[in-house]
Coordinates of N, CA and C and ligand atoms in Angstrom, one line a residue:
M54 N 216.2 94.9 104.9 CA 216.0 93.6 105.0 C 216.9 92.9 106.0
L55 N 215.9 92.0 106.7 CA 216.6 91.4 107.8 C 216.1 89.8 108.0
V56 N 217.3 89.2 107.8 CA 217.2 87.3 107.5 C 217.8 87.1 108.8
S57 N 216.8 86.4 109.8 CA 217.4 85.7 110.8 C 217.5 84.2 110.7
L58 N 218.5 83.6 111.4 CA 218.9 82.1 111.3 C 218.3 81.6 112.8
V59 N 217.7 80.5 112.8 CA 217.2 79.9 113.9 C 217.4 78.1 113.8
G60 N 217.7 77.5 114.8 CA 218.0 76.4 114.8 C 218.7 75.8 116.1
L61 N 218.9 74.6 116.3 CA 219.6 74.1 117.4 C 221.0 74.2 117.7
P62 N 221.8 74.6 118.8 CA 223.0 74.8 119.0 C 224.0 73.6 118.0
G63 N 225.1 74.5 117.5 CA 226.0 73.7 116.8 C 225.5 73.6 115.4
G64 N 224.3 74.1 114.9 CA 224.2 73.8 113.6 C 224.7 74.8 112.5
G65 N 225.3 75.7 113.1 CA 226.2 76.8 112.1 C 225.5 78.1 112.1
K66 N 224.7 78.4 112.7 CA 223.9 79.5 112.8 C 225.1 81.1 112.6
S67 N 225.9 80.7 113.1 CA 226.9 82.0 113.4 C 227.9 81.7 111.8
T68 N 228.5 80.8 111.9 CA 229.1 80.3 110.7 C 228.5 80.5 109.3
V69 N 227.3 80.2 109.2 CA 226.7 80.5 107.9 C 226.1 81.7 107.9
G70 N 225.8 82.4 108.9 CA 225.3 83.7 108.9 C 226.4 84.8 108.6
R71 N 227.6 84.5 109.1 CA 228.7 85.3 108.7 C 229.1 85.4 107.2
Q72 N 229.1 84.2 106.7 CA 229.2 84.0 105.1 C 228.0 84.6 104.4
L73 N 227.1 84.4 104.9 CA 226.0 84.7 104.1 C 225.9 86.2 104.0
A74 N 226.1 87.0 105.2 CA 226.2 88.3 105.3 C 227.2 89.0 104.3
R75 N 228.5 88.2 104.2 CA 229.6 88.4 103.2 C 229.2 88.5 102.1
R76 N 228.4 87.5 101.6 CA 228.0 87.1 100.2 C 227.2 88.2 99.5
I77 N 225.9 88.7 100.6 CA 224.9 89.8 100.2 C 225.3 91.2 100.5
G78 N 226.4 91.2 101.1 CA 226.8 92.7 101.4 C 226.0 93.2 102.9
A79 N 225.7 92.4 103.6 CA 224.8 92.7 104.7 C 225.7 92.8 105.9
T80 N 225.2 93.5 107.1 CA 225.5 93.6 108.2 C 225.5 92.1 109.1
F81 N 226.5 91.8 109.8 CA 226.1 90.6 110.4 C 226.1 90.8 111.8
L82 N 224.9 90.2 112.6 CA 224.7 90.5 114.0 C 224.4 89.1 114.6
D83 N 225.1 89.1 116.0 CA 224.8 87.8 116.6 C 224.0 87.9 117.8
S84 N 223.0 87.5 118.0 CA 222.5 87.9 119.5 C 223.2 87.7 120.8
D85 N 223.7 86.3 120.5 CA 224.6 85.7 121.6 C 225.6 86.6 122.2
A86 N 226.3 87.1 120.9 CA 227.6 87.8 121.2 C 227.2 89.5 121.8
V87 N 226.0 89.6 121.4 CA 225.2 91.1 121.7 C 224.9 91.0 123.3
I88 N 224.4 89.9 123.7 CA 223.8 89.4 125.3 C 225.5 89.6 126.0
E89 N 226.3 89.0 125.5 CA 227.6 88.7 126.2 C 228.1 90.2 126.5
E90 N 227.9 90.7 125.6 CA 228.8 92.5 125.5 C 228.2 93.0 126.8
R91 N 226.5 92.8 126.9 CA 225.6 93.7 127.7 C 225.8 93.2 129.2
I92 N 225.9 91.5 129.3 CA 226.0 91.0 130.7 C 227.5 91.2 131.5
G93 N 228.6 91.5 130.1 CA 229.9 91.6 130.5 C 230.4 90.3 131.3
M94 N 229.8 88.9 130.7 CA 230.6 87.8 131.2 C 229.9 86.6 129.9
P95 N 230.6 85.5 130.0 CA 230.0 84.4 129.0 C 228.7 84.1 129.7
I96 N 228.0 83.5 128.5 CA 226.6 83.4 128.7 C 226.7 81.9 130.0
R97 N 227.8 81.2 129.6 CA 227.7 80.0 130.6 C 227.7 80.5 132.0
S98 N 228.6 81.4 132.5 CA 228.4 81.8 133.8 C 227.4 82.8 133.8
F99 N 226.8 83.6 133.4 CA 225.5 84.2 133.5 C 224.4 82.8 134.0
F100 N 224.5 82.0 133.2 CA 223.5 80.8 133.4 C 223.9 80.2 134.9
E101 N 225.0 80.1 135.4 CA 225.7 79.7 136.6 C 225.0 80.5 137.7
Q102 N 225.2 81.8 137.5 CA 224.9 82.8 138.7 C 223.5 83.3 138.6
F103 N 222.8 83.2 137.6 CA 221.7 83.9 137.6 C 220.4 83.0 137.1
G104 N 220.6 81.8 136.4 CA 219.8 80.8 135.8 C 219.4 81.0 134.6
E105 N 218.8 80.2 134.0 CA 218.3 80.3 132.7 C 217.2 81.3 132.4
A106 N 216.4 81.5 133.5 CA 215.0 82.5 133.3 C 215.5 84.0 133.0
S107 N 216.6 84.1 133.8 CA 217.2 85.7 133.7 C 217.8 85.8 132.2
F108 N 218.5 84.7 131.8 CA 219.2 84.8 130.7 C 218.1 85.0 129.4
R109 N 216.9 84.3 129.6 CA 215.6 84.4 128.8 C 215.3 85.8 128.6
D110 N 215.3 86.5 129.8 CA 214.8 87.9 130.0 C 215.7 88.7 129.0
K111 N 216.9 88.7 129.4 CA 217.9 89.5 128.3 C 217.9 89.0 127.0
E112 N 217.5 87.9 126.6 CA 217.6 87.4 125.3 C 216.8 88.1 124.7
A113 N 215.5 88.1 125.2 CA 213.9 88.8 124.7 C 214.3 90.3 124.4
A114 N 215.1 90.8 125.4 CA 215.0 92.3 125.3 C 216.2 92.6 124.3
V115 N 217.0 91.7 124.0 CA 218.1 91.8 122.8 C 217.4 91.5 121.4
I116 N 216.5 90.5 121.3 CA 216.0 90.3 120.2 C 215.1 91.7 119.7
D117 N 214.3 92.0 120.8 CA 213.2 92.9 120.4 C 214.0 94.2 119.7
E118 N 215.0 94.5 120.5 CA 216.0 95.5 119.8 C 216.6 95.5 118.9
L119 N 217.2 94.3 118.5 CA 218.1 94.1 117.3 C 217.0 93.8 115.9
T120 N 215.6 93.5 116.2 CA 215.0 93.4 114.8 C 214.0 94.5 114.7
R121 N 214.2 95.6 115.9 CA 213.5 96.7 115.6 C 214.0 98.1 114.8
E122 N 215.2 98.1 114.7 CA 215.9 99.1 114.2 C 215.3 99.5 112.8
A123 N 214.6 100.6 112.7 CA 214.0 101.0 111.7 C 214.7 100.7 110.0
D124 N 215.6 101.9 110.1 CA 216.0 101.9 108.4 C 217.4 101.5 108.6
R125 N 217.5 100.0 109.0 CA 218.8 99.5 108.6 C 219.0 99.0 107.2
G126 N 220.0 98.6 106.6 CA 220.2 98.0 105.5 C 219.9 96.9 105.5
R127 N 220.9 96.0 104.6 CA 220.7 94.5 104.7 C 221.3 94.1 105.9
T128 N 220.5 93.0 107.0 CA 221.2 92.4 107.9 C 220.9 91.1 108.2
V129 N 222.0 90.3 108.4 CA 221.8 88.8 109.0 C 222.0 88.6 110.6
L130 N 220.9 88.4 111.1 CA 221.0 88.0 112.6 C 221.1 86.4 112.8
A131 N 222.2 85.9 113.5 CA 221.9 84.9 114.1 C 221.6 84.6 115.5
T132 N 220.7 83.9 115.9 CA 219.9 83.9 117.3 C 220.4 82.7 118.0
G133 N 220.4 82.7 119.5 CA 220.6 81.5 120.1 C 219.7 80.4 119.8
G134 N 220.3 79.1 120.2 CA 219.2 78.0 119.8 C 217.9 78.2 120.9
G135 N 217.8 78.9 121.7 CA 216.6 78.6 122.9 C 215.8 79.8 122.3
A136 N 216.3 80.9 121.6 CA 215.5 82.1 121.5 C 213.9 82.0 121.0
L137 N 213.4 81.0 120.5 CA 212.0 80.7 120.1 C 211.5 79.8 121.1
L138 N 212.0 79.6 122.3 CA 211.2 79.0 123.4 C 209.8 80.1 123.9
R139 N 210.4 81.4 123.5 CA 209.4 82.3 124.1 C 208.4 82.9 123.1
P140 N 207.1 82.7 123.3 CA 206.4 83.0 122.1 C 206.6 84.5 121.5
I141 N 207.1 85.5 122.2 CA 207.0 86.8 121.8 C 208.2 86.9 120.9
N142 N 209.1 86.3 121.0 CA 210.3 86.1 120.2 C 210.0 85.6 118.9
R143 N 209.2 84.6 119.1 CA 208.5 83.6 117.6 C 207.8 84.9 116.9
Q144 N 207.1 85.4 117.6 CA 206.3 86.6 116.7 C 207.4 87.7 116.4
L145 N 208.0 88.0 117.2 CA 208.6 89.1 116.7 C 209.5 89.0 115.5
L146 N 210.3 88.0 115.6 CA 211.2 87.3 114.4 C 210.5 87.1 113.3
R147 N 209.2 86.5 113.2 CA 208.7 86.0 112.0 C 207.9 87.4 111.3
D148 N 207.6 88.1 112.3 CA 206.8 89.7 111.7 C 208.0 90.6 111.2
R149 N 209.2 90.7 111.8 CA 210.1 91.6 111.5 C 211.3 91.1 110.6
S150 N 211.3 89.8 110.4 CA 212.3 89.2 109.6 C 211.8 88.1 108.8
T151 N 213.0 87.6 107.6 CA 212.8 86.6 106.9 C 213.6 85.6 107.8
V152 N 212.9 84.4 108.3 CA 213.5 83.4 109.2 C 213.9 82.3 108.5
V153 N 215.1 81.9 108.5 CA 215.5 80.6 108.0 C 215.9 79.7 108.9
Y154 N 215.4 78.6 108.8 CA 215.8 77.4 110.0 C 216.8 76.4 109.4
L155 N 217.9 76.4 110.1 CA 219.2 75.5 109.9 C 218.8 74.3 110.5
R156 N 218.3 73.2 109.8 CA 217.7 71.9 110.4 C 218.8 70.9 110.5
S157 N 219.3 70.4 111.6 CA 220.3 69.5 111.8 C 219.6 68.4 112.8
S158 N 220.1 67.2 112.6 CA 219.7 66.1 113.3 C 220.4 66.2 114.7
P159 N 220.1 65.6 116.0 CA 220.7 65.6 117.4 C 222.1 64.7 117.0
E160 N 222.0 63.7 116.3 CA 223.3 62.9 116.0 C 224.3 63.9 115.3
E161 N 224.0 64.6 114.3 CA 225.0 65.5 113.7 C 225.6 66.4 114.5
L162 N 224.7 67.1 115.3 CA 225.1 68.0 116.4 C 225.7 67.4 117.4
F163 N 225.4 66.1 117.9 CA 226.5 65.5 119.0 C 227.9 65.6 118.6
R164 N 228.2 65.1 117.1 CA 229.4 65.1 116.4 C 230.2 66.3 116.5
R165 N 229.6 67.4 116.1 CA 230.0 68.5 116.4 C 230.3 69.3 117.6
L166 N 229.5 69.0 118.6 CA 229.7 69.5 119.7 C 230.0 68.7 121.2
K167 N 230.5 67.3 120.9 CA 230.7 66.4 121.9 C 232.1 67.2 122.7
H168 N 232.7 67.9 122.3 CA 233.8 68.4 123.1 C 233.6 70.0 123.5
D169 N 232.6 70.2 123.4 CA 232.2 71.9 123.6 C 231.9 72.0 125.3
T170 N 232.6 73.2 125.6 CA 232.5 73.5 127.1 C 231.7 74.9 127.5
Q171 N 231.2 75.4 126.3 CA 230.5 76.9 126.6 C 229.2 76.9 126.5
R172 N 228.6 75.5 126.0 CA 227.2 75.8 126.0 C 226.4 75.2 127.5
P173 N 225.8 76.0 128.1 CA 225.4 75.4 129.5 C 224.7 74.0 129.3
L174 N 223.7 74.3 128.4 CA 222.8 73.3 128.4 C 223.4 71.8 127.9
L175 N 224.4 71.8 127.4 CA 225.0 70.5 127.0 C 226.4 70.0 128.1
Q176 N 226.3 70.6 129.3 CA 227.3 70.3 130.1 C 226.8 69.3 131.1
V177 N 226.1 68.1 130.6 CA 225.7 67.0 131.3 C 226.1 65.7 130.9
K178 N 225.9 64.8 131.5 CA 226.4 63.4 131.3 C 226.2 62.8 130.1
D179 N 224.8 63.0 129.3 CA 224.4 62.5 128.2 C 224.0 63.4 127.2
P180 N 225.0 64.2 126.6 CA 224.9 65.1 125.8 C 223.7 65.1 124.7
L181 N 224.3 63.5 124.0 CA 223.4 63.1 123.1 C 222.0 63.1 123.4
A182 N 221.7 62.6 124.5 CA 220.2 62.7 125.0 C 219.6 64.0 125.1
K183 N 220.4 64.7 125.7 CA 220.0 66.2 125.8 C 219.4 66.7 124.6
L184 N 220.5 66.5 123.4 CA 220.4 67.3 122.0 C 219.0 66.6 121.5
K185 N 218.8 65.0 121.9 CA 217.5 64.8 121.4 C 216.3 65.3 121.9
E186 N 216.3 65.5 123.1 CA 215.1 66.4 123.9 C 215.0 67.6 123.4
L187 N 215.9 68.5 123.2 CA 215.9 69.6 122.7 C 215.4 69.6 121.2
Y188 N 216.0 68.8 120.7 CA 215.3 68.5 118.9 C 213.7 68.2 119.1
E189 N 213.2 67.4 120.1 CA 212.0 66.9 120.2 C 211.1 68.3 120.7
Q190 N 211.5 69.1 121.5 CA 210.9 70.2 121.9 C 210.8 71.4 121.2
R191 N 211.9 71.6 120.3 CA 212.3 72.8 119.7 C 211.8 72.9 118.3
H192 N 212.2 71.7 117.6 CA 212.1 71.4 116.1 C 210.5 72.1 115.6
P193 N 209.4 71.9 116.3 CA 208.2 72.2 116.0 C 208.4 73.7 116.1
L194 N 209.0 74.4 117.0 CA 208.9 75.9 117.2 C 209.5 76.4 116.2
Y195 N 210.8 75.8 115.5 CA 211.5 76.4 114.4 C 210.8 76.5 113.2
E196 N 209.9 75.2 113.0 CA 209.4 75.0 112.0 C 208.2 75.8 111.7
E197 N 207.4 76.1 112.7 CA 206.3 76.9 112.8 C 207.0 78.7 112.6
T198 N 207.8 78.8 112.8 CA 208.6 80.1 113.0 C 208.9 80.5 111.5
A199 N 209.8 79.6 111.1 CA 210.6 79.7 110.0 C 209.8 79.8 108.6
H200 N 210.3 81.0 107.8 CA 209.8 81.0 106.4 C 210.3 79.9 105.5
Y201 N 211.7 79.5 106.0 CA 212.3 78.7 104.9 C 213.1 77.8 105.9
S202 N 213.4 76.8 105.4 CA 214.5 75.5 106.1 C 215.2 75.3 105.2
V203 N 216.7 74.9 105.8 CA 217.5 74.3 104.9 C 218.1 73.2 105.8
D204 N 218.7 72.0 105.3 CA 219.1 70.8 106.0 C 220.6 70.9 105.9
T205 N 221.3 71.0 107.3 CA 222.8 71.2 107.5 C 223.4 69.9 107.2
G206 N 222.8 68.9 107.1 CA 223.5 67.5 107.0 C 224.9 67.5 106.1
R207 N 224.8 67.6 104.8 CA 225.9 67.1 103.8 C 226.4 68.4 103.3
P208 N 225.4 69.4 103.0 CA 226.3 70.5 102.2 C 227.2 71.0 103.0
S209 N 228.5 71.8 102.2 CA 229.2 72.6 103.1 C 228.5 73.9 103.4
V210 N 229.2 74.5 104.1 CA 228.8 76.0 104.3 C 228.6 76.9 103.1
A211 N 229.3 76.9 102.3 CA 229.2 77.7 101.0 C 228.2 77.1 100.3
T212 N 227.7 76.0 100.3 CA 226.3 75.4 99.6 C 225.4 75.8 100.4
L213 N 225.3 75.8 101.6 CA 224.2 76.2 102.4 C 223.6 77.7 102.2
V214 N 225.0 78.5 102.3 CA 224.8 79.7 102.0 C 224.0 80.1 100.5
N215 N 224.3 79.1 99.5 CA 224.2 79.5 98.4 C 222.5 78.9 98.2
M216 N 222.2 77.8 98.7 CA 220.8 77.6 98.9 C 220.0 78.6 99.8
I217 N 220.5 79.4 100.6 CA 219.6 80.5 101.4 C 219.4 81.7 100.3
I218 N 220.5 81.7 99.7 CA 220.3 83.0 98.7 C 219.3 82.7 97.5
M219 N 219.3 81.6 97.0 CA 218.5 81.0 96.0 C 216.8 81.2 96.3
Q220 N 216.8 80.8 97.9 CA 215.5 81.0 98.7 C 215.1 82.5 98.6
L221 N 216.2 83.4 99.1 CA 215.7 84.9 99.0 C 215.3 85.4 97.9
E222 N 216.2 84.8 96.9 CA 215.8 85.4 95.4 C 214.5 84.9 94.8
V223 N 214.1 83.7 95.0 CA 212.8 83.3 94.5 C 211.8 83.9 95.2
A224 N 212.1 84.3 96.6 CA 211.2 85.2 97.1 C 211.1 86.5 96.8
G225 N 212.1 86.7 96.1 CA 211.9 88.5 95.8 C 212.7 89.3 96.6
L226 N 213.2 88.8 97.7 CA 213.9 89.6 98.4 C 215.2 90.0 98.2
L227 N 215.7 89.3 97.2 CA 217.2 89.6 96.7 C 216.7 89.4 95.0
E228 N 217.8 90.2 94.5 CA 218.0 90.4 93.2 C 218.8 89.3 92.9
R229 N 218.1 88.6 91.6 CA 219.3 87.2 91.0 C 220.5 87.8 90.8
S230 N 221.5 87.0 91.2 CA 223.1 87.7 91.0 C 223.5 86.4 90.2
P231 N 224.3 86.6 89.2 CA 224.4 85.7 88.3 C 225.2 84.4 88.9
D232 N 226.2 84.7 89.9 CA 226.7 83.3 90.5 C 225.6 82.4 91.2
T233 N 224.5 82.6 91.4 CA 223.5 81.6 91.9 C 222.2 81.3 90.8
R234 N 222.7 81.3 89.9 CA 221.6 80.9 88.7 C 221.5 79.5 89.0
W235 N 220.3 79.1 88.8 CA 220.0 77.7 88.8 C 220.8 76.8 88.1
D236 N 220.9 77.1 86.7 CA 221.3 76.3 85.4 C 223.4 76.3 85.5
K237 N 223.6 76.9 86.5 CA 224.9 76.9 86.5 C 225.4 76.3 87.8
P238 N 226.5 75.5 87.8 CA 227.0 75.0 89.1 C 227.7 76.2 90.0
S239 N 227.9 75.9 91.5 CA 227.9 76.6 92.3 C 229.5 77.3 91.9
S240 N 229.7 78.5 92.1 CA 231.1 78.9 91.7 C 231.7 79.3 93.3
A241 N 231.0 79.0 94.4 CA 231.6 79.1 95.8 C 232.6 78.0 96.2
G242 N 232.7 76.8 95.5 CA 233.7 75.9 95.8 C 233.4 75.3 97.0
H243 N 234.3 74.2 97.3 CA 233.9 73.4 98.5 C 235.2 73.6 99.5
Ligands
S3P286 C1 221.1 77.8 124.1 C2 222.0 78.1 123.2 C3 223.3 79.0 123.0 C4 223.0 80.2 123.9 C5 222.5 79.9 125.6 C6 221.2 79.0 125.4 C7 220.0 77.1 124.1 O1 223.2 79.6 121.5 O2 222.1 81.3 123.5 O3 223.5 79.0 125.8 O4 219.1 77.4 124.7 O5 220.0 76.2 123.1 P1 224.0 78.8 120.2 O6 222.4 78.1 119.7 O7 224.3 79.4 119.5 O8 224.8 77.9 120.9

């Protein structure tokens, strides 16, 4: 079983993905980390030297590979925020995994990312305007591709993880576990 997390940069795909994997006993994969390993440099440097289109080529190859592995066990995959720009990635992720959209507003992301220096697309004069533009462009793609969505606005990471687990249980993709029962308050704490 493969669960993929999609959404704008800063929405918590890696953090939530790692904790979700721990909770359900899954392997955690991060496509950006795999790409960095392959290209042997930070994504930001690769963008500067080779441009965004080359990065998207590497990204598409890695997504194909990571979603293809046939007899894997449970796996959680965090994708890069721009992975769904290419239609082939949208199709592969939707066909080969259960896609969860971590939905965040540009304002919320700006609060989290205003001091970020690693994300090439946000190294601009007005990062909030850029996040709004990315949201306009990408929100429909995330919605179209995702099987489920969760709002990242208020809940803690533990609560977001519980919400995703419940959705997977209701869909019959995970067995119901005693600590995610509807009628019991969350045991994960805050
Ligand atoms: C990108 C998001 C980044 C990374 C690259 C491009 C984007 O991943 O893949 O810098 O286009 O939004 P995160 O969403 O993990 O920041």
